[in-house]
XYZ file of C-alpha atoms in Angstrom:
202
model
C -7.777 -32.125 -15.617
C -4.865 -30.083 -14.263
C -4.558 -28.307 -17.611
C -8.255 -27.395 -17.566
C -7.953 -26.006 -14.031
C -5.022 -23.827 -15.105
C -6.981 -22.545 -18.097
C -10.020 -21.845 -15.899
C -7.876 -19.992 -13.350
C -6.224 -17.851 -16.028
C -9.520 -16.973 -17.709
C -11.140 -16.208 -14.349
C -8.261 -13.908 -13.363
C -8.511 -12.054 -16.673
C -12.257 -11.540 -16.201
C -11.786 -10.290 -12.622
C -9.025 -7.925 -13.775
C -11.149 -6.579 -16.641
C -14.146 -5.732 -14.479
C -11.904 -4.507 -11.656
C -10.149 -2.079 -14.004
C -13.541 -0.919 -15.264
C -14.643 -0.260 -11.678
C -11.459 1.698 -10.934
C -11.962 3.803 -14.039
C -15.547 4.608 -13.052
C -14.343 5.606 -9.574
C -11.830 8.040 -11.073
C -8.596 6.150 -10.348
C -5.747 6.938 -12.774
C -3.925 3.730 -13.729
C -1.373 2.718 -16.328
C -0.934 -0.264 -18.612
C -1.093 -3.909 -17.580
C -2.667 -3.441 -14.146
C -3.287 -6.933 -12.722
C -6.003 -7.491 -10.139
C -6.365 -10.747 -8.222
C -9.679 -10.256 -6.483
C -11.371 -6.872 -6.250
C -9.706 -4.065 -4.268
C -11.673 -1.695 -2.039
C -11.341 1.874 -3.306
C -12.536 5.002 -1.510
C -11.693 8.227 -3.338
C -12.715 11.555 -1.795
C -13.700 14.311 -4.223
C -10.687 16.359 -5.428
C -8.221 13.726 -4.191
C -6.198 11.366 -6.409
C -5.164 7.735 -6.593
C -2.496 7.186 -9.256
C -1.332 3.683 -10.215
C 1.566 3.151 -12.630
C 2.299 0.478 -15.234
C 2.600 -3.249 -14.457
C 1.225 -2.917 -10.932
C -0.209 -6.001 -9.187
C -2.923 -5.673 -6.517
C -3.605 -9.027 -4.871
C -6.844 -9.162 -2.874
C -7.267 -12.940 -2.939
C -5.634 -15.529 -0.681
C -5.607 -17.973 -3.584
C -2.981 -15.910 -5.360
C -0.462 -15.219 -2.593
C 1.539 -17.641 -0.461
C 0.730 -16.143 2.956
C -2.904 -15.340 2.250
C -4.525 -11.975 2.937
C -6.848 -10.900 5.747
C -8.831 -8.592 3.468
C -8.729 -7.118 -0.038
C -6.293 -4.356 -0.936
C -7.751 -1.098 0.371
C -6.818 2.309 -1.055
C -8.518 5.228 0.694
C -8.094 8.988 0.481
C -9.409 10.916 3.468
C -9.404 14.580 2.438
C -9.594 16.757 -0.688
C -6.136 17.140 -2.303
C -4.802 13.961 -0.666
C -2.884 11.560 -2.926
C -1.890 7.918 -3.146
C 0.764 7.110 -5.755
C 1.880 3.584 -6.676
C 4.730 3.756 -9.192
C 5.466 1.246 -11.966
C 5.931 -2.440 -11.063
C 4.679 -2.108 -7.485
C 3.220 -5.268 -5.915
C 0.652 -5.133 -3.102
C -0.916 -8.071 -1.220
C -3.952 -7.304 0.935
C -2.491 -4.016 2.173
C -4.344 -0.967 3.477
C -3.111 2.436 2.306
C -4.819 5.531 3.756
C -3.822 9.088 2.880
C -4.962 12.326 4.459
C -2.016 14.090 2.785
C 0.172 11.855 0.625
C 1.438 8.292 0.428
C 4.057 7.657 -2.276
C 5.321 4.147 -3.061
C 8.316 3.962 -5.383
C 9.193 1.828 -8.372
C 9.322 -1.969 -7.975
C 8.490 -1.828 -4.279
C 6.671 -4.791 -2.705
C 4.169 -4.641 0.145
C 3.721 -8.034 1.814
C 0.487 -9.501 3.108
C -1.664 -7.257 5.321
C 0.704 -4.277 5.489
C -0.785 -0.941 6.640
C 0.529 2.421 5.420
C -1.155 5.432 7.030
C -0.154 9.098 7.036
C -2.509 10.317 9.774
C -3.538 9.783 13.391
C -7.240 9.689 12.338
C -8.248 11.381 15.622
C -6.793 14.240 17.694
C -4.257 13.384 20.394
C -6.074 15.636 22.858
C -8.821 13.704 24.695
C -11.145 16.718 24.512
C -13.861 15.645 22.051
C -11.480 13.086 20.489
C -14.339 10.778 19.550
C -16.138 13.238 17.263
C -13.653 15.936 16.299
C -12.840 15.582 12.586
C -11.290 19.029 12.100
C -8.175 18.415 9.936
C -6.316 21.142 11.834
C -6.603 19.098 15.044
C -5.523 15.766 13.522
C -1.811 15.236 12.898
C -0.984 14.060 9.378
C 2.330 13.935 7.522
C 3.218 12.398 4.168
C 4.765 8.940 3.839
C 7.415 8.197 1.206
C 8.577 4.656 0.434
C 11.471 4.549 -2.023
C 12.286 2.323 -4.983
C 12.962 -1.430 -4.691
C 11.832 -1.573 -1.064
C 10.447 -4.794 0.446
C 7.940 -4.388 3.286
C 7.373 -7.644 5.201
C 3.933 -9.006 6.085
C 1.831 -7.343 8.804
C 4.073 -4.279 9.016
C 2.542 -0.929 10.031
C 4.059 2.263 8.599
C 2.978 5.443 10.378
C 2.780 9.116 9.445
C 5.878 11.096 8.490
C 8.024 8.064 7.662
C 10.440 7.924 4.728
C 11.975 4.563 3.793
C 15.051 4.771 1.574
C 15.672 2.892 -1.666
C 16.438 -0.851 -1.565
C 15.695 -1.298 2.135
C 13.921 -4.285 3.704
C 11.484 -3.971 6.613
C 11.046 -7.180 8.612
C 7.623 -8.760 9.052
C 5.462 -7.414 11.859
C 7.422 -4.192 12.281
C 5.931 -0.896 13.439
C 7.744 1.888 11.584
C 7.472 5.140 13.532
C 10.533 6.976 12.175
C 12.412 7.151 8.891
C 14.683 4.336 7.687
C 17.727 5.029 5.451
C 18.397 3.363 2.117
C 20.162 0.009 1.709
C 19.422 -1.388 5.170
C 17.497 -4.174 6.866
C 15.350 -2.885 9.719
C 12.751 -4.559 11.930
C 10.982 -4.494 15.274
C 8.538 -2.432 17.313
C 9.634 0.288 17.014
C 11.454 -0.552 13.778
C 15.248 -0.152 14.078
C 18.368 -0.672 11.973
C 19.701 -4.245 11.921
C 22.284 -4.406 9.122
C 23.336 -2.886 5.822
C 22.563 -4.400 2.418
C 25.459 -4.940 0.011
C 24.082 -3.526 -3.247
C 27.205 -4.455 -5.239
C 26.242 -8.149 -5.443
């Protein structure tokens, strides 16, 4: 019985991945080889914007396939023409939301834990004057986000506009990252701050 359940699960995952990849292709997402989809991601691609996904990327939108569970499917959303989301080769994402008004870049082999949010914009103007309805891009602050290679972002972390996270760094669960983090460090908290260095020679 256990063997049959494993076979069923594998076949089901392959079917979901096949139709998910077909959906992404129809939506205009550029993706590489061996994209694995557990559950169906939510994709919103504005005309003249781009979502680029590299080889061997895993997008997990199902609580059955990740230890912590996810609050919602992976969501990739571009907000303006010419905005870009780039997931490099071997990136893993679990139930994260990534929104780009300008650019969000996630480097090679980086992992985004359950329910992470990466956003490069304030979504609304800071000024209270007509804040509710003003969607003029010139009045809404946006700045690209860059996450380096081999970075691990802990569950429920929020990464805000203008942040760069250096290669190999670890961001503790539940952090709010409001400013850039150097490479080879552990950082955590609200706001996220340096805790210790990582010995990369081991």
